[in-house]
Amino acid sequence: MFDLIRVSLFGASNTGGVPFDPAKDISSLAGKIILVTGGAGGIGREAVLEFLRHKPTRLYILDLPQPDDGEAMLAGIREAVPDAPVRFIPVNLASFESIAKGAAQFNEAEDRLDICLCNAGVMPVKPTTTPEGFETTFGINYLGHALLVRLLEKKLLQAAALPDADVRLVFVCSEGHVMVPKGGIAFDELKTSCAKLQYFYRYGQSKLAINLFMRELSSKHPQIRVVAVHPGRISTGIATELLKYSAIVRVTQPLTKYMTVPPALGARNSLWACTSPATKSGKYYEPVGVPDHESKLSRDPELCRKLREWTDEALKDYASA
Ligand SMILES: NC(=O)c1ccc[n+]([C@@H]2O[C@H](COP(=O)([O-])OP(=O)(O)OC[C@H]3O[C@@H](n4cnc5c(N)ncnc54)[C@H](OP(=O)(O)O)[C@@H]3O)[C@@H](O)[C@H]2O)c1
């Protein structure tokens, strides 16, 4: 309850952190292959634009299927960054089948993956389940990314084995990871819509799982920098659902503009984590470049073990650990 009030009222600062100007501080990304989930909109799109200004070899956007195969979205990006080497892979992170298809498309096209930014996320107010029957928030924010990463892991490791490698796996987490049900993750409920949990607890447990997964991967793969970030409070599409279904969010909406910043600022922490020489693997950063503000549960080895075992079982038909 204390964390709920603290984060709701005083949340993480949108400003502060280490000095970082993406335009000047990111060096050339020549030679790098980049992948961004949820890169078609919000914070992810801003990260995509900034990466592209630094001329990577190729950048893949993984996002929900679009009616025109993403042509209009890609045209908008090429208008902002002419000749951008950007491609679109339609993936619904709620569906194992869609993730497996999208990962196969990437794996066929590339031998390496240098920067993987797991950014897509949702905060549905209504309790629902994914096609495989998992709670939707957990299914997309955590489980979908866990499957995707397992299917792309080989390409990250191949990039890490190359001379002068600097491989990054970055998860967009949230200060909301502290707002969780008793014990952190309601494992017994995850194969339901978790209707008994408020939407912010469903969101919080999905982001706590991201933090635990990040720490586990950083220990498993010391040759890769694996980190999580909180982007700040950003005016993006994630609030659309909240506006539709939450009376309190509708009432307080006039104040939103004083409490949020535009998506370009929200992308700074992801960009820093993906490119700065100072990024340390196994850390959660909130705000830009400031580590160690994660909850105690994010560092709980027993919870981490439980999550790994639960995930192995959930993904057993699609990816073994
Ligand atoms: N905004 C904030 O204040 C805030 C604070 C803390 C953490 N975050 C985190 O920041 C990340 C980016 O969020 P945002 O604020 O930029 O939200 P956003 O504007 O809603 O962008 C999220 C992106 O993910 C895509 N997406 C949604 N469901 C998907 C699915 N099932 N499969 C594949 N892609 C999917 C969205 O596509 P559509 O647009 O087509 O739905 C969109 O492009 C999320 O992980 C979020 O939890 C945001």
PDB file of C-alpha atoms in Angstrom, residues 7 11 20 69 93 101 110 124 128 133 148-149 211 217 223 226 228 237-238 247-249:
ATOM      1  CA  VAL A   7       4.467   5.874  -6.843  1.00  0.00           C
ATOM      2  CA  GLY A  11       6.546   8.657  -8.923  1.00  0.00           C
ATOM      3  CA  PHE A  20      22.746  12.533 -21.888  1.00  0.00           C
ATOM      4  CA  ASP A  69       1.982  -4.346 -43.865  1.00  0.00           C
ATOM      5  CA  LEU A  93       3.283 -10.455 -28.470  1.00  0.00           C
ATOM      6  CA  LYS A 101       6.733 -16.656 -36.867  1.00  0.00           C
ATOM      7  CA  GLU A 110      20.174 -11.878 -39.988  1.00  0.00           C
ATOM      8  CA  PRO A 124      -5.334  -3.146 -19.998  1.00  0.00           C
ATOM      9  CA  THR A 128      -8.713 -10.690 -20.331  1.00  0.00           C
ATOM     10  CA  GLY A 133      -5.002 -18.472 -21.835  1.00  0.00           C
ATOM     11  CA  LEU A 148      10.911 -13.727 -28.147  1.00  0.00           C
ATOM     12  CA  VAL A 149      14.235 -13.387 -26.318  1.00  0.00           C
ATOM     13  CA  ASN A 211      13.173  -7.146 -13.724  1.00  0.00           C
ATOM     14  CA  LEU A 217      19.817 -13.228 -18.155  1.00  0.00           C
ATOM     15  CA  GLN A 223      29.116 -11.292 -22.549  1.00  0.00           C
ATOM     16  CA  VAL A 226      21.314  -6.897 -20.038  1.00  0.00           C
ATOM     17  CA  ALA A 228      15.998  -2.687 -17.493  1.00  0.00           C
ATOM     18  CA  GLY A 237      -1.008   5.660 -26.162  1.00  0.00           C
ATOM     19  CA  ILE A 238      -0.701   3.394 -23.116  1.00  0.00           C
ATOM     20  CA  ALA A 247     -13.067   7.128 -13.838  1.00  0.00           C
ATOM     21  CA  ILE A 248     -10.215   8.400 -11.648  1.00  0.00           C
ATOM     22  CA  VAL A 249      -7.916   8.724 -14.682  1.00  0.00           C
TER      23      VAL A 249
END
